[in-house]
XYZ file of C-alpha atoms in Angstrom:
768
model
C -5.700 -0.494 0.428
C -5.705 2.184 -2.002
C -5.307 5.726 -1.542
C -4.381 8.869 -2.873
C -4.503 13.054 -2.213
C -7.495 14.184 -2.542
C -6.002 16.845 -5.494
C -3.497 15.504 -8.486
C -0.982 17.554 -9.436
C 0.979 15.623 -12.911
C 4.291 13.964 -10.774
C 7.234 15.190 -12.630
C 10.224 12.317 -12.644
C 12.378 13.962 -10.475
C 10.391 14.324 -7.895
C 10.430 11.556 -4.859
C 7.136 10.466 -3.139
C 7.308 12.386 -0.274
C 7.874 15.590 -2.250
C 3.997 15.285 -5.003
C 2.013 13.994 -1.468
C 3.279 17.939 -0.365
C 2.926 19.421 -3.681
C -0.348 17.382 -4.230
C -1.653 18.239 -0.639
C -0.205 21.884 0.172
C -1.253 24.099 3.106
C -2.436 23.853 6.468
C 1.087 26.314 7.589
C 0.405 26.699 11.537
C -2.258 29.837 11.756
C -4.122 28.824 8.307
C -5.602 25.545 9.240
C -2.825 24.259 11.079
C -3.444 20.871 12.106
C -4.019 19.579 15.295
C -3.719 23.018 16.594
C -4.192 27.006 15.815
C -2.661 30.530 17.364
C -5.092 29.871 19.776
C -4.886 26.084 21.093
C -8.615 25.954 19.829
C -8.198 21.888 18.586
C -8.625 22.038 14.829
C -9.380 18.246 13.659
C -7.773 18.534 9.949
C -6.339 20.538 7.428
C -6.519 23.839 5.106
C -5.752 22.720 1.754
C -4.878 25.129 -1.704
C -5.545 23.112 -4.783
C -2.246 22.930 -6.578
C -2.643 25.531 -9.853
C -2.594 23.743 -13.400
C -0.718 24.742 -17.277
C -3.843 26.152 -18.363
C -4.301 28.608 -15.876
C -7.022 26.505 -13.719
C -6.837 25.274 -10.312
C -7.333 21.275 -9.609
C -10.581 20.433 -8.412
C -11.026 18.077 -5.475
C -10.444 14.738 -5.849
C -11.763 10.678 -3.956
C -9.129 9.892 -2.225
C -10.096 5.881 -1.951
C -12.706 3.512 -3.249
C -16.127 4.278 -0.975
C -20.331 5.913 -0.707
C -21.078 9.160 -0.362
C -22.720 9.231 3.040
C -23.330 13.028 3.430
C -23.742 15.998 1.030
C -24.421 19.879 1.294
C -23.968 21.997 -1.691
C -22.796 25.473 -1.600
C -25.685 28.136 -0.552
C -23.059 30.739 -1.194
C -25.000 33.890 -2.930
C -23.341 34.700 -6.446
C -22.035 37.467 -5.166
C -19.723 37.259 -1.612
C -21.793 37.787 1.324
C -21.708 40.626 3.179
C -19.462 41.006 6.659
C -22.021 40.617 8.724
C -24.034 37.378 6.689
C -23.408 33.826 8.603
C -20.866 33.031 4.947
C -19.239 36.724 5.344
C -17.651 36.186 9.278
C -13.671 36.929 8.824
C -13.899 36.861 4.815
C -16.349 34.651 2.313
C -16.821 31.321 2.988
C -18.310 28.614 1.436
C -20.351 25.580 2.978
C -20.122 23.704 0.401
C -19.173 19.910 2.071
C -18.771 16.235 1.257
C -18.292 13.234 3.816
C -17.575 9.874 1.940
C -17.076 6.310 3.963
C -14.320 4.223 2.669
C -14.024 0.126 3.999
C -10.462 -1.527 2.793
C -8.330 -3.482 3.743
C -4.821 -3.175 5.150
C -4.165 -7.316 5.595
C -4.433 -10.382 7.445
C -3.063 -12.137 10.389
C -1.321 -14.600 10.889
C -2.815 -18.147 8.951
C -6.438 -16.629 8.977
C -8.287 -16.115 5.908
C -10.325 -13.236 7.822
C -8.816 -9.765 6.578
C -7.914 -7.055 8.638
C -11.154 -4.621 7.791
C -11.051 -0.644 8.328
C -13.742 1.953 8.074
C -13.124 5.615 7.891
C -14.454 8.858 6.996
C -12.702 11.847 5.386
C -14.433 14.745 5.103
C -13.586 17.671 2.467
C -15.935 20.865 3.375
C -16.046 24.207 2.037
C -16.771 22.881 -1.473
C -17.589 26.035 -4.033
C -19.306 23.507 -6.041
C -19.978 20.095 -6.381
C -20.686 17.627 -9.276
C -24.080 16.208 -9.335
C -23.188 12.726 -9.990
C -21.917 13.113 -5.818
C -25.161 11.889 -4.329
C -25.617 9.992 -0.851
C -25.500 6.614 -1.280
C -24.124 6.285 -4.537
C -20.455 4.346 -4.984
C -17.612 6.762 -5.446
C -14.007 5.559 -6.960
C -10.722 7.001 -5.616
C -9.910 9.948 -8.451
C -13.170 10.892 -8.790
C -14.115 14.115 -9.391
C -16.378 15.495 -5.919
C -16.002 19.432 -7.096
C -14.047 22.613 -6.725
C -12.873 23.840 -3.973
C -14.272 26.735 -2.238
C -13.262 30.308 -0.332
C -12.214 30.552 3.189
C -11.617 33.655 5.100
C -12.110 35.816 1.609
C -9.017 32.891 -0.475
C -9.987 31.213 -2.499
C -9.641 27.291 -3.904
C -9.256 26.051 -0.249
C -10.261 22.718 2.059
C -10.926 21.790 5.036
C -9.906 18.242 5.008
C -9.972 15.655 7.599
C -10.198 11.614 8.087
C -11.664 10.409 10.726
C -13.378 7.214 12.417
C -13.613 5.787 16.311
C -11.858 3.717 18.642
C -12.910 0.449 16.904
C -11.549 1.404 13.373
C -8.550 2.990 14.947
C -7.905 -0.283 16.533
C -8.349 -1.821 12.710
C -6.042 0.948 11.327
C -3.043 1.169 13.865
C -3.269 -1.687 16.416
C -4.213 0.017 19.386
C -6.357 1.936 20.316
C -4.077 3.936 23.324
C -0.621 4.488 24.668
C 2.616 3.364 21.782
C 4.086 -0.038 20.158
C 4.890 -2.491 23.609
C 9.056 -3.332 23.187
C 8.310 -6.386 24.537
C 7.125 -8.681 22.087
C 7.058 -8.623 17.892
C 4.749 -6.014 16.473
C 0.850 -6.914 14.419
C 1.394 -9.268 12.112
C -2.090 -8.723 10.405
C -0.468 -5.545 8.831
C 3.464 -5.477 7.923
C 4.522 -2.598 5.105
C 6.727 0.150 4.854
C 10.345 0.228 6.934
C 10.328 -2.362 9.175
C 11.508 -1.568 12.679
C 14.076 -3.890 15.216
C 14.224 -3.137 18.489
C 17.824 -3.955 19.984
C 18.707 -4.266 23.333
C 21.801 -2.138 24.755
C 24.191 -5.737 24.629
C 23.645 -6.731 21.622
C 26.623 -8.687 20.313
C 28.685 -6.042 17.396
C 29.908 -6.960 15.151
C 33.836 -5.223 12.855
C 33.126 -8.005 9.941
C 30.150 -10.117 9.034
C 30.172 -12.950 10.422
C 29.668 -16.939 8.945
C 25.411 -16.929 7.491
C 24.676 -19.491 9.614
C 26.092 -18.127 12.972
C 23.642 -16.052 14.580
C 25.867 -15.623 18.158
C 29.354 -16.328 16.944
C 32.338 -15.491 19.929
C 34.586 -11.935 19.557
C 31.184 -9.425 19.265
C 31.828 -6.099 21.276
C 28.095 -4.871 23.378
C 26.137 -2.293 21.800
C 26.307 0.416 24.107
C 22.900 1.631 23.540
C 19.234 0.271 22.908
C 18.143 1.714 19.945
C 16.564 0.879 16.776
C 17.368 -0.023 13.928
C 14.708 0.109 10.422
C 15.522 -1.079 7.349
C 13.777 0.803 4.486
C 13.742 -0.900 1.238
C 13.152 1.206 -2.250
C 9.896 -0.332 -3.547
C 11.074 0.518 -6.750
C 11.572 4.602 -5.389
C 14.627 6.618 -6.910
C 17.303 6.709 -9.451
C 17.835 3.966 -12.101
C 20.725 2.913 -9.930
C 18.897 2.990 -6.342
C 15.282 1.371 -7.179
C 16.266 -2.306 -5.694
C 18.332 -0.595 -2.678
C 17.512 -1.572 0.258
C 18.431 1.512 3.220
C 19.344 1.101 6.570
C 18.946 3.357 9.622
C 19.335 3.589 13.695
C 16.894 5.164 15.716
C 17.124 6.264 19.012
C 14.240 5.020 21.203
C 13.123 8.873 20.404
C 12.512 8.467 16.578
C 15.880 10.995 15.872
C 17.920 9.514 13.502
C 21.214 8.279 14.139
C 23.390 9.420 11.041
C 23.160 8.829 7.578
C 20.823 5.223 6.440
C 23.621 2.946 4.904
C 22.491 1.239 1.248
C 22.323 -2.099 0.869
C 23.177 -1.946 -3.391
C 20.255 -4.304 -4.930
C 19.224 -6.093 -2.102
C 15.989 -6.031 -2.541
C 15.926 -7.782 -5.410
C 18.408 -10.254 -4.715
C 16.707 -11.414 -1.441
C 15.590 -14.444 -3.503
C 19.182 -15.127 -4.506
C 21.156 -14.298 -1.095
C 17.876 -16.324 0.993
C 18.114 -19.340 -1.549
C 22.498 -19.258 -0.703
C 21.607 -18.766 3.600
C 19.564 -21.992 3.095
C 22.146 -24.097 1.418
C 25.021 -22.686 3.766
C 23.353 -24.673 5.979
C 23.944 -28.922 5.767
C 22.060 -30.539 3.057
C 19.585 -32.359 6.087
C 19.344 -29.553 8.179
C 18.175 -26.489 5.328
C 16.026 -24.048 6.225
C 12.861 -23.673 3.687
C 14.953 -21.020 1.422
C 10.812 -19.252 0.837
C 10.579 -19.381 4.997
C 14.879 -17.406 4.812
C 12.556 -14.807 2.398
C 10.118 -13.970 4.236
C 13.260 -13.189 7.161
C 15.006 -11.137 5.134
C 11.849 -9.212 3.674
C 10.527 -8.808 6.772
C 12.552 -9.558 9.454
C 10.381 -12.617 10.454
C 8.504 -15.487 8.801
C 3.999 -14.787 8.094
C 4.177 -16.775 5.604
C 3.374 -21.001 6.352
C 6.320 -22.473 5.724
C 8.550 -22.410 9.949
C 11.594 -21.218 9.273
C 13.496 -24.273 10.583
C 16.129 -24.157 12.785
C 14.542 -20.372 13.642
C 17.821 -18.700 15.068
C 18.248 -18.281 11.113
C 20.727 -14.987 11.594
C 19.490 -12.269 9.884
C 22.761 -9.740 9.185
C 23.035 -6.667 8.659
C 25.388 -3.465 8.597
C 24.258 -1.073 10.693
C 26.347 2.661 12.262
C 27.971 2.410 15.840
C 29.745 5.104 17.647
C 33.094 3.318 16.742
C 31.671 3.809 12.504
C 29.864 0.668 11.784
C 29.699 -3.181 12.733
C 27.391 -5.802 12.070
C 24.430 -7.104 14.102
C 22.199 -10.523 14.013
C 18.181 -9.064 13.855
C 17.405 -11.619 14.231
C 19.131 -12.394 17.755
C 16.667 -14.097 20.284
C 14.625 -10.696 22.319
C 15.062 -8.695 19.082
C 11.758 -7.660 17.882
C 10.308 -6.510 15.438
C 7.068 -4.249 13.524
C 6.792 -1.994 10.401
C 5.255 1.011 9.869
C 2.054 -0.552 10.432
C 2.551 0.139 13.941
C 2.522 3.855 13.556
C 5.216 3.107 16.176
C 6.219 6.400 18.455
C 9.828 6.162 18.004
C 8.697 8.084 14.194
C 6.593 10.537 16.240
C 2.803 8.372 16.294
C 1.157 9.649 20.032
C -2.229 9.155 20.596
C -3.373 12.669 22.366
C -6.881 12.514 23.937
C -9.028 15.634 24.572
C -9.828 15.697 28.827
C -12.746 17.776 28.861
C -14.289 18.297 24.913
C -14.561 21.625 24.812
C -11.989 22.895 21.056
C -9.217 24.334 23.511
C -6.097 22.473 23.942
C -5.131 21.656 27.301
C -2.793 18.182 26.684
C 0.798 17.896 28.669
C 2.667 16.604 25.564
C 1.853 19.708 23.377
C 1.981 22.004 26.292
C 5.439 20.992 27.317
C 6.566 21.673 23.445
C 4.948 24.836 23.364
C 6.495 26.354 26.842
C 9.461 28.210 25.898
C 10.178 28.574 29.001
C 9.156 26.181 30.998
C 7.235 28.235 33.172
C 3.780 26.253 33.711
C 2.747 29.213 31.306
C 1.784 29.860 27.548
C 0.824 32.980 25.995
C 0.211 34.251 22.538
C 4.157 35.151 22.119
C 4.770 31.610 22.799
C 2.610 29.946 20.635
C 3.310 32.299 18.127
C 7.155 31.249 17.820
C 6.578 27.169 18.449
C 4.295 26.452 16.043
C 5.655 28.272 13.825
C 9.396 25.768 14.966
C 9.999 23.178 11.977
C 10.497 21.149 14.867
C 7.550 22.112 16.615
C 5.794 21.274 13.482
C 7.399 17.938 12.898
C 6.228 17.269 16.095
C 2.344 17.929 15.646
C 2.161 15.945 12.440
C 2.038 12.340 13.645
C -0.667 13.143 16.585
C -3.397 11.640 16.457
C -5.798 13.032 18.414
C -9.213 11.963 20.116
C -11.431 15.364 19.428
C -15.111 16.917 19.746
C -15.945 17.466 15.618
C -16.437 21.515 14.966
C -19.421 20.467 13.104
C -21.550 20.449 15.729
C -24.556 23.334 16.261
C -25.478 22.380 19.493
C -22.339 22.224 21.502
C -20.604 25.751 20.294
C -20.971 27.245 23.817
C -19.664 24.533 25.498
C -16.410 24.064 22.816
C -15.796 28.002 22.315
C -16.887 29.682 25.144
C -13.649 29.859 26.622
C -12.780 32.479 23.667
C -14.135 34.757 25.410
C -11.975 34.858 28.619
C -9.017 36.168 28.797
C -5.854 33.927 29.589
C -2.089 33.857 28.266
C -2.752 31.997 25.426
C -6.297 34.987 24.527
C -5.684 37.911 25.276
C -7.660 39.353 23.774
C -11.243 37.951 24.007
C -14.500 38.222 22.169
C -17.312 40.216 23.196
C -20.811 38.777 23.292
C -21.336 40.536 19.988
C -17.970 39.199 18.552
C -19.279 35.440 19.836
C -22.813 36.214 17.993
C -21.255 36.136 14.923
C -19.095 33.278 15.094
C -22.088 31.598 16.762
C -23.481 31.999 13.437
C -20.500 31.712 11.781
C -20.828 28.171 12.957
C -24.067 27.372 12.801
C -24.233 27.924 9.031
C -20.634 25.113 8.612
C -22.499 22.845 10.481
C -23.533 19.462 9.996
C -22.745 17.189 11.939
C -26.528 16.288 13.685
C -28.174 16.040 10.019
C -24.876 13.347 8.524
C -26.155 10.766 11.405
C -22.577 8.410 10.064
C -22.490 5.532 11.704
C -19.172 3.165 11.000
C -19.265 -0.635 11.844
C -17.585 -3.030 15.592
C -15.952 -5.880 15.395
C -15.312 -8.913 17.912
C -12.294 -10.129 18.939
C -10.978 -11.896 15.569
C -11.543 -8.754 13.498
C -15.125 -9.237 12.301
C -18.114 -6.914 12.053
C -20.946 -7.265 13.663
C -22.553 -4.273 13.931
C -22.415 -0.625 13.636
C -23.034 2.706 15.681
C -23.356 6.625 15.443
C -19.703 7.901 15.104
C -20.096 9.561 18.656
C -19.114 13.549 17.740
C -15.554 12.873 20.009
C -13.378 10.758 18.037
C -10.343 10.330 16.167
C -9.031 12.661 13.753
C -5.650 11.753 11.738
C -2.728 15.060 10.063
C -4.528 13.865 5.912
C -1.595 14.217 4.760
C 0.698 11.969 7.088
C -2.292 9.595 7.262
C -2.895 9.537 3.298
C 2.023 9.224 3.061
C 2.236 6.572 5.524
C -0.712 3.792 3.925
C 0.362 4.856 0.367
C 2.712 2.075 1.272
C 0.132 -0.608 2.288
C -0.011 -2.096 -0.873
C -2.738 -4.520 -0.240
C -5.973 -4.225 -1.411
C -9.512 -5.180 -0.674
C -11.424 -7.341 -3.203
C -14.033 -5.330 -4.338
C -10.676 -3.277 -5.111
C -9.266 -5.370 -7.198
C -11.939 -6.948 -9.163
C -11.906 -3.699 -10.835
C -8.777 -4.578 -11.865
C -10.061 -7.304 -14.221
C -11.582 -5.289 -17.397
C -15.129 -5.566 -18.266
C -14.719 -6.308 -22.260
C -11.664 -6.646 -24.373
C -11.420 -3.685 -27.032
C -7.720 -3.489 -28.939
C -6.580 -2.819 -32.186
C -4.012 -5.109 -34.208
C -2.566 -5.257 -37.420
C -4.403 -2.616 -38.502
C -8.154 -3.997 -37.152
C -10.308 -2.770 -34.533
C -10.983 -6.647 -32.143
C -13.725 -4.839 -29.865
C -15.864 -7.808 -28.559
C -18.120 -5.644 -27.063
C -20.775 -8.702 -26.307
C -18.444 -11.300 -26.053
C -16.547 -12.619 -23.056
C -17.842 -9.564 -20.767
C -16.984 -9.771 -17.483
C -19.442 -7.951 -14.980
C -18.083 -6.775 -11.337
C -20.009 -9.624 -10.447
C -18.403 -11.942 -12.296
C -14.965 -10.919 -11.518
C -15.995 -10.293 -7.369
C -16.266 -14.188 -7.557
C -13.298 -15.228 -9.634
C -10.665 -13.927 -7.517
C -13.002 -14.863 -4.013
C -11.560 -17.483 -3.663
C -7.888 -16.254 -3.924
C -8.029 -12.479 -2.961
C -6.152 -13.547 0.680
C -3.081 -15.302 -0.937
C -2.634 -12.750 -4.054
C -2.233 -10.267 -1.567
C -0.340 -12.247 0.638
C 1.602 -12.627 -2.122
C 2.627 -9.301 -3.560
C 3.302 -8.811 -0.447
C 6.166 -11.277 0.401
C 7.217 -10.508 -2.851
C 7.455 -6.883 -3.115
C 5.193 -6.531 -5.894
C 2.156 -4.899 -3.696
C 4.279 -2.512 -2.562
C 5.027 -0.259 -5.871
C 1.321 -0.200 -7.186
C 3.521 -0.043 -10.525
C 4.676 -3.891 -10.513
C 1.369 -4.420 -9.413
C -0.306 -3.437 -11.975
C 2.341 -5.450 -14.626
C 2.027 -8.484 -12.143
C -1.469 -8.247 -12.888
C -2.294 -8.023 -16.027
C -0.039 -10.742 -16.799
C -1.830 -12.711 -14.461
C -5.369 -12.023 -16.046
C -4.062 -13.256 -19.841
C -2.486 -16.183 -17.785
C -5.848 -17.242 -15.895
C -8.026 -16.442 -19.150
C -9.769 -13.139 -16.579
C -9.460 -15.781 -13.478
C -11.569 -18.227 -14.958
C -8.785 -21.102 -14.582
C -5.453 -21.306 -12.905
C -4.169 -24.383 -15.002
C -3.156 -24.180 -18.881
C -6.168 -25.543 -21.391
C -5.393 -28.544 -22.681
C -3.260 -30.090 -19.741
C -0.036 -30.760 -21.367
C -2.382 -32.772 -23.883
C -0.632 -32.968 -27.729
C -1.473 -29.662 -29.507
C -0.498 -29.265 -32.846
C -1.101 -25.350 -31.656
C 1.444 -25.795 -28.627
C 3.830 -27.843 -30.340
C 5.720 -28.244 -26.733
C 2.821 -29.910 -24.574
C 4.008 -32.996 -25.830
C 7.175 -32.497 -23.944
C 6.210 -31.224 -20.925
C 3.299 -33.172 -20.576
C 2.143 -33.490 -17.416
C 3.490 -30.698 -16.498
C 1.408 -28.342 -17.861
C 1.017 -24.493 -16.763
C -0.887 -24.195 -12.855
C -1.010 -21.473 -11.020
C -1.676 -18.387 -11.748
C 1.519 -17.697 -13.687
C 1.258 -21.207 -14.811
C 4.387 -22.358 -13.763
C 5.779 -25.141 -17.146
C 8.225 -28.435 -17.364
C 9.587 -30.229 -14.410
C 12.138 -28.109 -13.582
C 10.712 -24.953 -12.600
C 7.847 -27.575 -10.175
C 11.145 -28.552 -8.586
C 12.732 -25.509 -7.858
C 9.314 -24.393 -6.448
C 9.444 -27.736 -4.293
C 12.955 -26.926 -3.629
C 12.053 -23.314 -2.068
C 8.979 -24.401 0.010
C 11.001 -26.835 1.524
C 7.770 -29.556 -0.121
C 7.850 -32.917 1.476
C 8.038 -35.649 -0.814
C 4.850 -37.424 -1.955
C 3.817 -41.114 -0.892
C 1.387 -42.632 -2.933
C -0.504 -41.621 -6.738
C -0.003 -38.811 -8.665
C -3.202 -37.165 -9.513
C -1.799 -36.930 -13.058
C -2.118 -40.658 -14.050
C 1.219 -39.640 -16.462
C 3.444 -39.153 -13.114
C 4.089 -42.993 -11.182
C 6.417 -44.665 -9.315
C 9.482 -45.041 -12.422
C 7.714 -42.466 -15.156
C 10.943 -39.988 -16.795
C 9.774 -36.460 -17.678
C 11.858 -33.345 -19.468
C 13.349 -30.803 -16.865
C 13.064 -28.040 -19.572
C 13.132 -27.426 -23.756
C 14.379 -30.989 -25.024
C 14.758 -29.627 -28.430
C 17.185 -28.422 -31.118
C 16.130 -25.821 -33.676
C 16.697 -24.230 -36.120
C 16.794 -20.255 -36.579
C 13.401 -20.249 -37.713
C 12.152 -22.490 -34.383
C 11.822 -25.680 -35.650
C 12.807 -28.460 -34.236
C 16.025 -30.495 -35.560
C 16.018 -32.792 -33.115
C 15.437 -34.013 -29.636
C 18.212 -33.316 -27.243
C 16.917 -33.496 -23.523
C 17.749 -36.335 -21.375
C 14.432 -37.102 -18.900
C 14.627 -37.636 -14.990
C 12.281 -38.947 -12.980
C 10.015 -36.896 -10.550
C 8.935 -39.411 -8.260
C 8.548 -39.339 -5.497
C 8.652 -35.773 -5.322
C 5.096 -33.211 -4.493
C 2.509 -33.793 -6.642
C 2.531 -31.072 -8.525
C -1.918 -30.869 -8.731
C -1.208 -29.193 -5.746
C -0.060 -26.020 -7.587
C -3.941 -25.502 -9.216
C -6.231 -27.201 -6.545
C -4.141 -25.282 -3.434
C -5.204 -20.989 -3.713
C -1.977 -20.274 -1.573
C 0.493 -22.387 -4.611
C -1.516 -21.156 -7.128
C -0.576 -17.964 -6.128
C 2.133 -18.136 -4.570
C 4.138 -20.301 -7.759
C 3.389 -17.188 -9.344
C 5.170 -14.697 -6.849
C 7.808 -17.490 -6.670
C 8.641 -17.289 -10.416
C 8.607 -13.271 -11.168
C 11.245 -13.096 -8.440
C 13.263 -15.772 -9.593
C 13.054 -15.001 -12.883
C 16.255 -14.393 -14.971
C 16.701 -11.043 -16.512
C 18.893 -12.479 -19.571
C 20.525 -15.416 -20.306
C 23.903 -14.126 -18.561
C 21.707 -14.747 -15.054
C 24.101 -11.695 -13.586
C 19.924 -10.439 -12.514
C 16.824 -11.916 -11.458
C 13.269 -11.120 -10.324
C 11.103 -8.621 -12.741
C 10.537 -6.646 -10.665
C 13.994 -5.258 -11.462
C 12.189 -5.009 -15.080
C 8.454 -3.137 -14.084
C 10.910 -1.083 -12.310
C 11.542 0.739 -15.486
C 9.063 4.063 -17.210
C 5.855 2.481 -17.077
C 5.135 2.259 -21.422
C 5.005 0.332 -24.147
C 8.164 -1.152 -23.871
C 8.267 -2.214 -20.574
C 4.861 -3.687 -20.654
C 6.230 -5.609 -24.075
C 9.840 -6.799 -21.727
C 7.927 -8.074 -18.871
C 5.424 -10.252 -21.232
C 9.048 -11.820 -22.606
C 9.814 -12.383 -19.239
C 6.720 -14.166 -18.141
C 5.649 -15.808 -21.601
C 8.180 -15.612 -23.804
C 6.119 -13.158 -25.491
C 3.929 -15.205 -27.637
C 0.456 -15.483 -26.371
C -2.157 -12.597 -25.941
C 1.147 -10.198 -26.505
C -1.382 -7.338 -27.299
C -3.721 -8.053 -24.855
C -1.343 -7.368 -21.671
C -0.790 -4.699 -23.597
C -4.107 -3.706 -22.591
C -4.578 -5.495 -19.026
C -1.690 -3.661 -17.856
C -2.290 -0.079 -19.339
C -5.806 -0.974 -17.614
C -4.609 -1.209 -14.223
C -2.379 1.058 -13.992
C -5.010 3.496 -15.201
C -7.044 2.533 -11.789
C -3.646 1.910 -9.765
C -1.518 4.769 -10.286
C -2.583 8.437 -10.208
C -3.114 9.369 -13.357
C -6.188 11.137 -13.881
C -7.038 9.755 -18.200
C -11.009 10.681 -18.111
C -11.312 9.316 -21.564
C -14.204 5.907 -22.225
C -11.118 4.493 -24.699
C -6.939 5.290 -25.004
C -4.812 3.834 -27.760
C -0.905 3.029 -26.814
C 1.257 2.052 -30.093
C 2.939 -0.638 -29.364
C 6.560 -1.746 -29.528
C 6.050 -5.056 -31.693
C 5.028 -4.021 -35.582
C 3.820 -1.002 -34.188
C 0.447 -2.569 -33.003
C -1.805 0.321 -31.880
C -4.007 -1.206 -28.409
C -7.236 0.872 -27.963
C -8.075 -0.039 -24.418
C -11.344 0.385 -23.287
C -12.145 1.928 -19.648
C -15.367 1.032 -20.076
C -16.916 0.041 -16.234
C -20.169 -1.603 -16.341
C -21.796 -3.098 -13.914
């Protein structure tokens, strides 16, 4: 899911992701458009957000939060001058009535060993728009960050919108894995969607050790019981933080009620070094009983195995240092009885609770919320109590992660049933509305209502998660705090096929050696062609990017995908042209020959194939190889065997070839879609960043500032830097604009590259 806030102010380098989201979505304070209740305990299904100010004196426009289809539009009917207080749109101050509703269809993952993605559909509602762009029309496709218009007035306050995110029961199950209750701790959480922080439920009898036990011992003697039931959280930095902490992991201990116990314990460079640690753990076992490093990698990355390689033995330990009442201690997060979850489960210990309105009116009477605001626990909630409690930071924190099933406030036919209680005095409503006042409120709501005209529909799903038709969205449906919804799903790097297809540029255009090379009618890639090319690989590409921590940070995926574009000739092939035949343009081809480049990163040389086979524990091959250059007793070079002079001219061949058989057939790296993608992720995370071998993982390089210099370094690490250097620069910048939160809108943009000071011109036009 590719998602962003409706306002996109610039992000300064010192801001964290959470700080930037708060800056981009200000507003929604208690008594002024808070979620999910007002000072009168009236349900409020969205947030009132203020458009952030711009440096030019204006304010940020309202943008689409994700790709989607406009399903409803109503332009503002405000008169040129502010309406009178008696007018429907003048009630309690000038209020704008422009509205846009967008239907978003995307994915958040896929079930284990399944080709069925977890599809989700939800609606975003932008209310109180002052102006709408003419391009925003029902039925028209819109992209994330596309401008919708300008925020309007809410009760006399300018530059504000009411913003909602809503869905039905079926799509709530797709989004959070359930539509009632809390996460059950008796089994692992969902495996179709896994993102964000990982969680491990530990029983009070879980043994804790003062020193880290041997790598392969799952329950050595001498441990002391934990003494309390709790949750351990494991979070990878995923490129966030300072230059020295972007690859860290952090271990936090939580009570079941959700309160963290002490500061998180950092593990320096733990994310960058998962491959190295997985290999070390595997090699600690006897040679004839080693678990596949690939499976151990997933154990460290997700806390469990979610890919095709089984973990054998199943009790490979996952040791982590946690805080204990006595200080710190080591626990095995893969011990029997430990169940695993992630932020994709929307767990209750992080505050995610489902609330259902019982009687269908707009007055909150939910027992969970009532207990939170009833200060003296006397069962009677006064207006003063409500004000005091809703202003308390702890209560605001509690309310923001409630997912509430409420009636819409935008339906005209149900105003009396939803709002009639405002005419009745109560402790929380000591000043009820008189009939004349209620009539004015009614006319105000009627002027803003749009529900009947919108006729919104959402898909339903069968037990396998496949859409089986649609039905109209009922007027009572699920609401999220929009700020927290966006915050949560920005951790999900999984992209739908249409989102992936947008990343392939429609045409090539760049400046090289002072001349503009514009392939305006050569090599064009239509949207349909891009979709077709990625169709067989989209699922596997997502699985691999998630596994190797590439998609969890969108700047990493921009680098990664840009490299695959040229390695696969814009996703037309997953093999090297020429297939290793002697070629004067590629002098090394005669040495790697049958071990020519295959997969989305063109794995080349027998040595790299051998390492990939060892990583996956691929079985030995029996019978003939597809490429007849490989035989039962044929010998091949593991790496470049040549000795060269300062000008890279070959002086002699000094390497000694070795026999390949009976290792696996390298042809599967081309013909198996998962291996084609997985081999690319494998290469990415095990790549040495320097000859010293001290640092590995191209994510480490990609986490530097997104610049031509960094793109150049990543390109050199992938390909040596010679083939398609300038195209790689252009492709990375193209992907950056789509994936990141930049707001450039020009059809072209120039970037000065560090190699020969060549300017690359990136063409952002997107024809059909």
